[in-house]
PDB file of C-alpha atoms and ligand atoms in Angstrom:
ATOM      1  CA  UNK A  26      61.386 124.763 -12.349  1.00  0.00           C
ATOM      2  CA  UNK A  27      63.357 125.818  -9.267  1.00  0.00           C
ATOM      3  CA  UNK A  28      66.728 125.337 -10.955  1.00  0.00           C
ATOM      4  CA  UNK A  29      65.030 127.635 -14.401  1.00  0.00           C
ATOM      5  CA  UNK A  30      64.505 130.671 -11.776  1.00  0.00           C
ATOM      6  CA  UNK A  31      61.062 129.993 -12.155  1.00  0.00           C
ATOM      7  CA  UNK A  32      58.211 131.144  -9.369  1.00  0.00           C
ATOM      8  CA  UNK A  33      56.238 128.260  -7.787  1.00  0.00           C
ATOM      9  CA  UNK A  34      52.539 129.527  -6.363  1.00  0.00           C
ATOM     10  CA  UNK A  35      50.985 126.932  -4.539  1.00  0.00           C
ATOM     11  CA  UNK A  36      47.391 126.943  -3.787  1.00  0.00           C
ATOM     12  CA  UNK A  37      46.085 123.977  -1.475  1.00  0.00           C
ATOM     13  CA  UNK A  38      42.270 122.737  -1.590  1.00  0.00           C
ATOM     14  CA  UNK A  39      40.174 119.963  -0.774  1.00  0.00           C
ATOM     15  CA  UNK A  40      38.830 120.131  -4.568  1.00  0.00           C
ATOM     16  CA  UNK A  41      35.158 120.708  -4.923  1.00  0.00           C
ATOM     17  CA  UNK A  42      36.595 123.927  -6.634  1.00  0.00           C
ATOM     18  CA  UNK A  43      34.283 126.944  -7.002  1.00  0.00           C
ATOM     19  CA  UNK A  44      34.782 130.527  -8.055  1.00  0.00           C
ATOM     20  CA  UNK A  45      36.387 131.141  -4.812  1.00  0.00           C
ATOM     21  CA  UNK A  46      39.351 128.830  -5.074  1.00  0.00           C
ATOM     22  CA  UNK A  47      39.951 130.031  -8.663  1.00  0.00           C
ATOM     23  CA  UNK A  48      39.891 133.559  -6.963  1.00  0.00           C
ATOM     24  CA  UNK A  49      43.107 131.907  -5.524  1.00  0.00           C
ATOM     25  CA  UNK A  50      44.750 130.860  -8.317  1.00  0.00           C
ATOM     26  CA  UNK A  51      44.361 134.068 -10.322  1.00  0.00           C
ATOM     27  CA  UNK A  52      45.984 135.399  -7.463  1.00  0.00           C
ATOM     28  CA  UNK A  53      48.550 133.375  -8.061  1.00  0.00           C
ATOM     29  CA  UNK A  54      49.333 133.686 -11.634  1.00  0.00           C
ATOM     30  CA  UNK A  55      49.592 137.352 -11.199  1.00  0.00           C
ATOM     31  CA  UNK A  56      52.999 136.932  -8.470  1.00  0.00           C
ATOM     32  CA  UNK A  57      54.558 133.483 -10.023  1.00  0.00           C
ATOM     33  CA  UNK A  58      55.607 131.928 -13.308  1.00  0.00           C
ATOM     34  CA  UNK A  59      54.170 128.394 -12.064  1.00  0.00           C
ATOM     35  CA  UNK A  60      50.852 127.852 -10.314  1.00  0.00           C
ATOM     36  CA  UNK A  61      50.497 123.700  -8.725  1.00  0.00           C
ATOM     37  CA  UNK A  62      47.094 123.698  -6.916  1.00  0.00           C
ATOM     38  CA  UNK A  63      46.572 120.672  -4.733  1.00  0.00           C
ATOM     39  CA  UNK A  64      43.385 118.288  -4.330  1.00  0.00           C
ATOM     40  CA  UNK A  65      43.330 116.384  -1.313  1.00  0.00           C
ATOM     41  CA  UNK A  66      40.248 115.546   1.426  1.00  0.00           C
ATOM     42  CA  UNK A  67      43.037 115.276   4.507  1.00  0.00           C
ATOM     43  CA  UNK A  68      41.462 112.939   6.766  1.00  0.00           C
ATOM     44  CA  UNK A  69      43.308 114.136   9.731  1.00  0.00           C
ATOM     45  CA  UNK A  70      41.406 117.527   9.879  1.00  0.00           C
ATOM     46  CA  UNK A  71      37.516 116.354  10.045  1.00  0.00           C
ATOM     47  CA  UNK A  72      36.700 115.777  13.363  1.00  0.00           C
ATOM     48  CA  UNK A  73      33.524 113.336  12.013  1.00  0.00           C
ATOM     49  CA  UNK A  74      34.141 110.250   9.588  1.00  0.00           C
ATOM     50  CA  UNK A  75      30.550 111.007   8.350  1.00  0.00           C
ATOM     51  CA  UNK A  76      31.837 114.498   7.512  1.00  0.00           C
ATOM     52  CA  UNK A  77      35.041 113.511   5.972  1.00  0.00           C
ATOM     53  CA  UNK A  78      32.983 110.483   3.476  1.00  0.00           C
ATOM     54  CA  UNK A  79      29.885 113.208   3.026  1.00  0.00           C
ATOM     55  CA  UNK A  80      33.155 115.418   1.857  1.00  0.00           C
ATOM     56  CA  UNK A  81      32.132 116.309  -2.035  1.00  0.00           C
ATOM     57  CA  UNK A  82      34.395 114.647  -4.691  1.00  0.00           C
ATOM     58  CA  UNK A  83      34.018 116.143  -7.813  1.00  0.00           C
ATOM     59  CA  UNK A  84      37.323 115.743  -9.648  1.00  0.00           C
ATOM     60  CA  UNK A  85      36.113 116.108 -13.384  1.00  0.00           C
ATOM     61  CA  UNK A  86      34.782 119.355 -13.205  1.00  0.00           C
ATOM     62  CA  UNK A  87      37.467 120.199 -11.178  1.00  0.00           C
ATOM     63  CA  UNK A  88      40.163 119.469 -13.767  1.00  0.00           C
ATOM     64  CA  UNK A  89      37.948 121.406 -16.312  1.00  0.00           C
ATOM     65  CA  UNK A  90      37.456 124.222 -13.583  1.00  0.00           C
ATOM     66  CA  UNK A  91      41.647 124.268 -13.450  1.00  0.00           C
ATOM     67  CA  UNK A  92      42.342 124.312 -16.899  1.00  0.00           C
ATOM     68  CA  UNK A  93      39.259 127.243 -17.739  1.00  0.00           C
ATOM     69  CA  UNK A  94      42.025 129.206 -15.337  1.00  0.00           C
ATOM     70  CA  UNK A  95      45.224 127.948 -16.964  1.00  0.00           C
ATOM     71  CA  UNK A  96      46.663 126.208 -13.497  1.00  0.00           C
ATOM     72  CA  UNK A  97      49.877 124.624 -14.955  1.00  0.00           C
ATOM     73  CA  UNK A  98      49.774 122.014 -12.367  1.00  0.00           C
ATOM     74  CA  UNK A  99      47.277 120.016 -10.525  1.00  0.00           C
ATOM     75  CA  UNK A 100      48.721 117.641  -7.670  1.00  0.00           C
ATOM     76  CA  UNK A 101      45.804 115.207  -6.564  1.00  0.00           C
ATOM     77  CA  UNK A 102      47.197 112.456  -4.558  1.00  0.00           C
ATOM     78  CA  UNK A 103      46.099 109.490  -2.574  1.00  0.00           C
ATOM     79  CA  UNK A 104      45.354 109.052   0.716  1.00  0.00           C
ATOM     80  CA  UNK A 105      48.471 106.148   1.263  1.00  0.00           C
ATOM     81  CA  UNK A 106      50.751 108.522  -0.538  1.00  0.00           C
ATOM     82  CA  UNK A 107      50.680 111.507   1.774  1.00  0.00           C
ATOM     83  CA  UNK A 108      50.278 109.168   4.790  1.00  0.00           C
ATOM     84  CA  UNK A 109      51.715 106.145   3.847  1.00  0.00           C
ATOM     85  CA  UNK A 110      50.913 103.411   6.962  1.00  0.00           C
ATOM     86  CA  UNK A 111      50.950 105.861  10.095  1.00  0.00           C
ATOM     87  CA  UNK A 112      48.178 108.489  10.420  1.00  0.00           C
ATOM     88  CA  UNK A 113      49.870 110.067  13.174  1.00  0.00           C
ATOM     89  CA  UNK A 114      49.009 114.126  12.981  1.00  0.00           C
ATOM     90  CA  UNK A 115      51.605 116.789  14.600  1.00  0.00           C
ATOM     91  CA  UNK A 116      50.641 118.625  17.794  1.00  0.00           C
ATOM     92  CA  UNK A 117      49.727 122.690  17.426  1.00  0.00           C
ATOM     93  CA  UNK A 118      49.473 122.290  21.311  1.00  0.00           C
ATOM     94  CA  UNK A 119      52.055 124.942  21.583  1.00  0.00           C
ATOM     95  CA  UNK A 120      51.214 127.964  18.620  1.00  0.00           C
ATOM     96  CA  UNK A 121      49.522 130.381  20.669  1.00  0.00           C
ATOM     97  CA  UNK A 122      46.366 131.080  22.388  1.00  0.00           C
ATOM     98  CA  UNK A 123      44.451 131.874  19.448  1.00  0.00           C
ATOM     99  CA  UNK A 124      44.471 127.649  18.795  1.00  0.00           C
ATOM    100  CA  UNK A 125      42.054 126.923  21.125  1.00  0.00           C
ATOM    101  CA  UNK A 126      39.382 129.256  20.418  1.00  0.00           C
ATOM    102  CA  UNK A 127      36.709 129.418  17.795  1.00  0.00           C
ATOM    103  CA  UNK A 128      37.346 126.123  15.209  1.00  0.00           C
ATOM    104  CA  UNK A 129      39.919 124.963  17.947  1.00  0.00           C
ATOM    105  CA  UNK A 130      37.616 125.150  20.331  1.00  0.00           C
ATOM    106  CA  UNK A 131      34.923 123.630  17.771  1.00  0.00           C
ATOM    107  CA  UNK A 132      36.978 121.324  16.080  1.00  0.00           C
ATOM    108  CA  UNK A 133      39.385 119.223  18.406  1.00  0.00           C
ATOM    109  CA  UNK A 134      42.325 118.431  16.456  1.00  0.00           C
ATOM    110  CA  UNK A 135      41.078 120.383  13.505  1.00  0.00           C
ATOM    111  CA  UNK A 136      44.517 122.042  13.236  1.00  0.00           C
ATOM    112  CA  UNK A 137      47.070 119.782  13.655  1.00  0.00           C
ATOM    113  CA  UNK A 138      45.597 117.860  10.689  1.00  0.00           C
ATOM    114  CA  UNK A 139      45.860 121.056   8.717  1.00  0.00           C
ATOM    115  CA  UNK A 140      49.741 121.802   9.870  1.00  0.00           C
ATOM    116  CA  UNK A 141      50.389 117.833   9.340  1.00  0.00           C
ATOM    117  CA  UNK A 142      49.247 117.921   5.712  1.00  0.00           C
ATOM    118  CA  UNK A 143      50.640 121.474   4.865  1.00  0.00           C
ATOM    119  CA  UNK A 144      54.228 120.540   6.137  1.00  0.00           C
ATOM    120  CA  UNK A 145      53.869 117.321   3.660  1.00  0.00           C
ATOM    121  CA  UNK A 146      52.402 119.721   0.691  1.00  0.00           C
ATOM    122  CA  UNK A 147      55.089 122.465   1.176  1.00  0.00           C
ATOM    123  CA  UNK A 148      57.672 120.252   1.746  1.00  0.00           C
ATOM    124  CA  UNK A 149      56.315 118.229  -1.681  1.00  0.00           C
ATOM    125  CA  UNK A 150      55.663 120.862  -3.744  1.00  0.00           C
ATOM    126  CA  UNK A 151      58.675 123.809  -2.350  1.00  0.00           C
ATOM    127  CA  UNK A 152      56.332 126.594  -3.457  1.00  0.00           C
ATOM    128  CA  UNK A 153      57.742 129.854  -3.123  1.00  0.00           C
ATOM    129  CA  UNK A 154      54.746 131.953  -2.534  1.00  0.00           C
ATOM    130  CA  UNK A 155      51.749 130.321  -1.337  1.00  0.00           C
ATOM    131  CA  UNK A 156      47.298 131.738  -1.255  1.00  0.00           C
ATOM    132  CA  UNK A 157      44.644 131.183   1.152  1.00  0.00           C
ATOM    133  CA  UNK A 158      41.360 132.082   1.750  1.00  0.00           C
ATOM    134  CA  UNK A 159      40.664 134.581   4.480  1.00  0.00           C
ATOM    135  CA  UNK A 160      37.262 132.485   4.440  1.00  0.00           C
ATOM    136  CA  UNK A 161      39.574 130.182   7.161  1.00  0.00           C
ATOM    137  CA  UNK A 162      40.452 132.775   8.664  1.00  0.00           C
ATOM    138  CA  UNK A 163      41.924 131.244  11.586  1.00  0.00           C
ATOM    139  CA  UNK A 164      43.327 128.896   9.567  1.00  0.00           C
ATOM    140  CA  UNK A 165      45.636 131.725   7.994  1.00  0.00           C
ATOM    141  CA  UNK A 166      46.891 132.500  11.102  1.00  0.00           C
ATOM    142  CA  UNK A 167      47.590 128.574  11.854  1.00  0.00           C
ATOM    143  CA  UNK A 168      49.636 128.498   8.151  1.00  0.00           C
ATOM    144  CA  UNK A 169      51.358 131.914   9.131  1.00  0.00           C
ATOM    145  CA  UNK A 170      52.969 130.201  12.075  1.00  0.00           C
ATOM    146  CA  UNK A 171      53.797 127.183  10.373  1.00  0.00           C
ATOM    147  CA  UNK A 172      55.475 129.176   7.880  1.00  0.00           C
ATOM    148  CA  UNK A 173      57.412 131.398  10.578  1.00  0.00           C
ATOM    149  CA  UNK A 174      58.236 128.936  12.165  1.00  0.00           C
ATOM    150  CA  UNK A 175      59.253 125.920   9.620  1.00  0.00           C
ATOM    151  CA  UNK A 176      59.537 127.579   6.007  1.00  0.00           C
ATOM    152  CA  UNK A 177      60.115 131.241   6.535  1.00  0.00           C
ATOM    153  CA  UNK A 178      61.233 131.645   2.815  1.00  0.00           C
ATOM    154  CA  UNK A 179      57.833 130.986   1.855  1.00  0.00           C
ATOM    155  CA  UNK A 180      55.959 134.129   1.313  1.00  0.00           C
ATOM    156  CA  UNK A 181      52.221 133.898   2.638  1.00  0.00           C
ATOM    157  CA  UNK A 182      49.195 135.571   0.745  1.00  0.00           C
ATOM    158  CA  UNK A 183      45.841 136.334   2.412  1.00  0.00           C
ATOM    159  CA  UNK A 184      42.709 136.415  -0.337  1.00  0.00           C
ATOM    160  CA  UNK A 185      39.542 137.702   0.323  1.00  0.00           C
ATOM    161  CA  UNK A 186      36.533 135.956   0.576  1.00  0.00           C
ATOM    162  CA  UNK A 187      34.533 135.320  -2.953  1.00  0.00           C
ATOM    163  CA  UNK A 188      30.923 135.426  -2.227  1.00  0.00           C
ATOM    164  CA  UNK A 189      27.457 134.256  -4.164  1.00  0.00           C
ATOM    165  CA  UNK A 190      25.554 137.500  -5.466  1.00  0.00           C
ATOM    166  CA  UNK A 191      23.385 137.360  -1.836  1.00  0.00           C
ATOM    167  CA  UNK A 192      26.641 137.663   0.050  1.00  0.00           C
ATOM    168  CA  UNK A 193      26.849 134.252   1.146  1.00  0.00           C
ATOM    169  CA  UNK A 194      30.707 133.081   1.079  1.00  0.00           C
ATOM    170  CA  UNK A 195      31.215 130.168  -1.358  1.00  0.00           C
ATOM    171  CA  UNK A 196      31.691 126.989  -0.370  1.00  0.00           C
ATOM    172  CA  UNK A 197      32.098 123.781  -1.237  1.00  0.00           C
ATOM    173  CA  UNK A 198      30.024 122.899   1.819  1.00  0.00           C
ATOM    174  CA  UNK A 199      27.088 124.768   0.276  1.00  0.00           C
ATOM    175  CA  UNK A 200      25.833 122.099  -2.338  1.00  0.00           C
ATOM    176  CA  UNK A 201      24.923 120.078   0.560  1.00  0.00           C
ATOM    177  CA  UNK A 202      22.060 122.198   1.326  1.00  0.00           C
ATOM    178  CA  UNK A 203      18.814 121.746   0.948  1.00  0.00           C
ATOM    179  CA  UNK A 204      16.890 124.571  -1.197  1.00  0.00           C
ATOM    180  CA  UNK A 205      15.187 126.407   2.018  1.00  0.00           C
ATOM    181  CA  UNK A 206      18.633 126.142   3.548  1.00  0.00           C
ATOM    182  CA  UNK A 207      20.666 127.849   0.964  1.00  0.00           C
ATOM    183  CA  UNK A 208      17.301 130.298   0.962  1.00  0.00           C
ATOM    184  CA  UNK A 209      18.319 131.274   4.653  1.00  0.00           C
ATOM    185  CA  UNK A 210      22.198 130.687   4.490  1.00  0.00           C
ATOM    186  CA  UNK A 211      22.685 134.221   3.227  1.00  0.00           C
ATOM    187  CA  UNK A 212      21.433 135.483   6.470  1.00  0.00           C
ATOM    188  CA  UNK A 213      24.868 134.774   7.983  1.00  0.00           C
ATOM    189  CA  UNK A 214      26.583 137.378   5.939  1.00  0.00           C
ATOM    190  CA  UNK A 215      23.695 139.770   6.306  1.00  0.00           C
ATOM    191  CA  UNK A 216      23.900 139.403  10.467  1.00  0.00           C
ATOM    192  CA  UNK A 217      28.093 140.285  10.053  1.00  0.00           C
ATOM    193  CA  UNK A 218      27.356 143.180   8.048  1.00  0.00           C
ATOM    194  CA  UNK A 219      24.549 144.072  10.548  1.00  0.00           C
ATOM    195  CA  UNK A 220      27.313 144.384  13.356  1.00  0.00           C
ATOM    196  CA  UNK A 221      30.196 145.515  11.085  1.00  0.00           C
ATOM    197  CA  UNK A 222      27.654 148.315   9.870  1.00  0.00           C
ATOM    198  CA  UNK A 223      27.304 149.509  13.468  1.00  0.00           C
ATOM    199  CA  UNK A 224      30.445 149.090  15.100  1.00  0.00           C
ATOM    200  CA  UNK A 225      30.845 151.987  17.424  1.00  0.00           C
ATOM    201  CA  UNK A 226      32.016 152.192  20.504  1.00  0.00           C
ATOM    202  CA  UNK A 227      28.708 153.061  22.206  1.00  0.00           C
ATOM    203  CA  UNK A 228      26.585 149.768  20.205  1.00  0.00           C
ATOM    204  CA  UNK A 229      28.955 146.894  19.405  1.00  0.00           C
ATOM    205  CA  UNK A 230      28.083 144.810  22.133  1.00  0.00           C
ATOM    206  CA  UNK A 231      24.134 145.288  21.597  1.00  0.00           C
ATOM    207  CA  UNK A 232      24.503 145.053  17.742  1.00  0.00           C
ATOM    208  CA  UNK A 233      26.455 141.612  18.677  1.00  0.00           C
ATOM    209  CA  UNK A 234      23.884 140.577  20.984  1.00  0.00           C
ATOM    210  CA  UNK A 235      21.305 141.000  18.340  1.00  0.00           C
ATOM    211  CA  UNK A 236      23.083 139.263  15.658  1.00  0.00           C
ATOM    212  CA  UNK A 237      23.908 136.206  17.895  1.00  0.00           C
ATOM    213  CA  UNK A 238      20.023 136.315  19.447  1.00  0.00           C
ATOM    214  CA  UNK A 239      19.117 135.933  14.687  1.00  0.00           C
ATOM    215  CA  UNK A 240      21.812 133.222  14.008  1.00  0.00           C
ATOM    216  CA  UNK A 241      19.682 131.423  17.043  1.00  0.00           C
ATOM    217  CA  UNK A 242      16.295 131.031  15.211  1.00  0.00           C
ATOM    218  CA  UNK A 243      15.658 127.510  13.807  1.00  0.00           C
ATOM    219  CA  UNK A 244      16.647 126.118  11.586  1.00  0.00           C
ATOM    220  CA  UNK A 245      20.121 127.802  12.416  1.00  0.00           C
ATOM    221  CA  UNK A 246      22.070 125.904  15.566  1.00  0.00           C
ATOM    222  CA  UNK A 247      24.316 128.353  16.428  1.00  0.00           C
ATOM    223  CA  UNK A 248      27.784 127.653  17.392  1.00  0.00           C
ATOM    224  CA  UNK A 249      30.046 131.273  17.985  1.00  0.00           C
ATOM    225  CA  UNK A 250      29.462 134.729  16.504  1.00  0.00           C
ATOM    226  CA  UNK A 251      32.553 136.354  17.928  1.00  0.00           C
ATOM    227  CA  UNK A 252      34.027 139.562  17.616  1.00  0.00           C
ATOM    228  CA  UNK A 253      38.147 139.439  17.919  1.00  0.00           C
ATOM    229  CA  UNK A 254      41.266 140.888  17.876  1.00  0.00           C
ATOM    230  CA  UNK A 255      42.825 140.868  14.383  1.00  0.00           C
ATOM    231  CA  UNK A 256      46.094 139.235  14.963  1.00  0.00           C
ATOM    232  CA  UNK A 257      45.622 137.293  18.728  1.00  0.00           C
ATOM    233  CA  UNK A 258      41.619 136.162  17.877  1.00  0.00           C
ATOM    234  CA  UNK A 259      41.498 137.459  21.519  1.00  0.00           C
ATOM    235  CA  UNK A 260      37.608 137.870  22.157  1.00  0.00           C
ATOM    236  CA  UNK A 261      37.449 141.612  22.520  1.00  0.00           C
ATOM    237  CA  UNK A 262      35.552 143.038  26.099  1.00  0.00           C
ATOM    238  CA  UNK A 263      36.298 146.581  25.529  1.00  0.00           C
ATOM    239  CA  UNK A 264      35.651 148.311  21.953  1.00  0.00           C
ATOM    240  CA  UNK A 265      38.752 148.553  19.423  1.00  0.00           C
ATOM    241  CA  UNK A 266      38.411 150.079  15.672  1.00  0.00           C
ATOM    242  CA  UNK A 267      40.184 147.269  14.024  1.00  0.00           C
ATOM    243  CA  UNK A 268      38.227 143.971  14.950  1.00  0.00           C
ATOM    244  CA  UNK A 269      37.245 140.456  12.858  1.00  0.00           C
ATOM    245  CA  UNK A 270      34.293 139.021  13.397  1.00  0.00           C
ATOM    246  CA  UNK A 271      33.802 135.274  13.289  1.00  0.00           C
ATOM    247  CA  UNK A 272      30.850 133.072  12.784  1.00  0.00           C
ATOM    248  CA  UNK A 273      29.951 129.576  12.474  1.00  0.00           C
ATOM    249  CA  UNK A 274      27.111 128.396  12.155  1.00  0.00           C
ATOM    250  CA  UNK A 275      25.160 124.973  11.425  1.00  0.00           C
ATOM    251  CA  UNK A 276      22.163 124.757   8.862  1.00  0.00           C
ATOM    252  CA  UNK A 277      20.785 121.209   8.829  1.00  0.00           C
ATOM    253  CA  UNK A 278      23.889 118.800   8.521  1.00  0.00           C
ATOM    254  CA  UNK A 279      26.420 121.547   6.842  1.00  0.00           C
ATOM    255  CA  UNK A 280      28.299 123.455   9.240  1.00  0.00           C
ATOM    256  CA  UNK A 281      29.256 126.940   7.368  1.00  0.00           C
ATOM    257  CA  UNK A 282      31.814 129.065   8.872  1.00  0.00           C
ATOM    258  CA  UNK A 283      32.174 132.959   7.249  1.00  0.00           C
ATOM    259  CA  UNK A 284      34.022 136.573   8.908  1.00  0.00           C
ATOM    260  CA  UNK A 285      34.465 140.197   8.042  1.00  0.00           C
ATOM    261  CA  UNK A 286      37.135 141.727   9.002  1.00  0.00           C
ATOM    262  CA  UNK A 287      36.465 145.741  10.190  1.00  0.00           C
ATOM    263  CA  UNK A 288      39.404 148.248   9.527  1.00  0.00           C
ATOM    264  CA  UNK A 289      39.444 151.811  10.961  1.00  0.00           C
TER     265      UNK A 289
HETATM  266  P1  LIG B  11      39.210 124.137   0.978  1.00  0.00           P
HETATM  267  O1  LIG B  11      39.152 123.426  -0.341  1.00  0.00           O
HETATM  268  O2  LIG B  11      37.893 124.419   1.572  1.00  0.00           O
HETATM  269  O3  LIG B  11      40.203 123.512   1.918  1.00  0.00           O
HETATM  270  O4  LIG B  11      39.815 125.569   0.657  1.00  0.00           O
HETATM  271  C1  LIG B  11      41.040 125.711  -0.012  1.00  0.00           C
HETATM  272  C2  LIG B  11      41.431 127.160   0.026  1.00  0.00           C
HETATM  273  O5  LIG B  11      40.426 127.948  -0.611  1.00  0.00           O
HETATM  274  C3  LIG B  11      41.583 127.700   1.463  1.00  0.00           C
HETATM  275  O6  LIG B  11      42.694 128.586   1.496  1.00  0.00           O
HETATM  276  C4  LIG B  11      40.280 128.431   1.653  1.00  0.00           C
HETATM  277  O7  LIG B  11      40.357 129.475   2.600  1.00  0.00           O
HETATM  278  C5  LIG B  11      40.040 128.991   0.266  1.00  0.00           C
HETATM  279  N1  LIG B  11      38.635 129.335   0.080  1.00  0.00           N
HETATM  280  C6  LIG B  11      37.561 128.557   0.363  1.00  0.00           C
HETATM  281  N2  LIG B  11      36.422 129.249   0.124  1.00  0.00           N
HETATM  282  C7  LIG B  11      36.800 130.479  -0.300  1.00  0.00           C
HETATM  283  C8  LIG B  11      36.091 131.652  -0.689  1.00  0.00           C
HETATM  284  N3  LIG B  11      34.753 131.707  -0.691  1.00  0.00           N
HETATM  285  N4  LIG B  11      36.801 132.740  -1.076  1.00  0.00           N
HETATM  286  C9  LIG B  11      38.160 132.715  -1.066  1.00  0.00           C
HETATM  287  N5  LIG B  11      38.883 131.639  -0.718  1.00  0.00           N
HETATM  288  C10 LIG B  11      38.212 130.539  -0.333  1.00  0.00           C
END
């Protein structure tokens, strides 16, 4: 397809697909002639074997999901074939501050199980132009360096976040949750909207405050509700106009992780 001239879009997932991963690959067919999504549950990146086998498989209505959106290709492959005998992740020790906050901080590891996999998929696949979620936010900025760093002929895409009709970000996560759960989970978009909907220089840090003090009631065990610098994910101590703000969050045994991002 290379050697035809033609544009290779690559969107990586985990599979599970939902609306927002197709939100991906539409993106994708708009810029490039070919669009390969990826299906693989990297075991290098969970932090918990009981995460990693609770992991939802759900490859049939994934294919069917894939083909409703006209992907042209669907790469799905095994565990031994990405990894072959030696599990052995690479080190993201060295990208940058912004590593070993939030999921970094969260998530030992996390990371260089993404940046392990990704150089395989890229390097597999030689997409052109490749889509993720700003729902991993951090995670973008992980790929970004990968790709400055290791592919910079690759261009990069950022996509927002698709969410359910209450504002909750979608998730592949979120069929693990129990009915009240997913009753309260949209209460996580409503608290970032709460601070993004006051952030002024005189009541950011009390709007934050407040949000943090309702992502604490139970059932909710909080983990970080965090407002950062755009580009460094530096925490932010004195106001700024253009800010993210990050949250994770854990309802029950699903950890959900969601941001907004606030422009001037
Ligand atoms: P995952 O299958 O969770 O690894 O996600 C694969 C890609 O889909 C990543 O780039 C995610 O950021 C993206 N993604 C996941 N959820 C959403 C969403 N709600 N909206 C947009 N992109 C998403």
């Amino acid at each position: 397809m290379r050697a035809a001239n033609l544009s290779i879009g690559f969107v990586p997932t985990m599979g599970a697909l939902h609306y927002g991963h197709l939100s991906l690959i539409e993106a994708a067919k708009k810029k490039c002639d070919i669009v390969v999504c990826s299906i693989f549950v990297n075991p290098t990146q969970f932090n918990q074997e009981s995460d990693l086998n609770a992991y939802p498989r759900t490859l049939e209505n994934d294919i069917q999901l894939l083909l409703s959106c006209s992907c042209d290709i669907l790469f799905h492959p095994e565990v031994s074939e990405m990894y072959g005998e030696s599990m052995e992740k690479e080190s993201t020790e060295d990208y940058g501050n912004f590593i070993h906050v939030l999921e970094g901080a969260s998530r030992p590891g996390h990371f260089d199980g993404v940046v392990t996999v990704l150089r395989k998929l890229f390097l597999l696949v030689l997409p052109h132009q490749v889509f993720f979620g700003q729902k991993d936010y951090q995670q973008c900025l992980v790929v970004q360096t990968l790709i400055h760093r290791s592919f910079p002929e690759i261009i990069f895409h950022l996509c927002p976040i698709a969410r359910e009709m209450d504002g909750l970000a979608m998730s592949s996560r979120n069929v693990r949750l129990t009915e009240a759960e997913r009753a309260l989970a949209p209460k996580i978009f409503e608290n970032l909207s709460l601070v993004a909907n006051n952030w002024k220089k005189d009541y950011w840090q009390s709007v934050l405050s407040q949000a943090s003090i309702n992502l604490q009631q139970e059932p909710f065990v909080f983990e970080y509700l965090s407002a950062c610098d755009p580009k460094s994910l530096r925490e932010l101590d004195t106001f700024q106009e253009n800010a993210i703000i990050l949250v994770a969050v854990r309802l029950g045994s699903t950890r959900l992780i969601d941001n907004l991002i606030i422009q001037a």
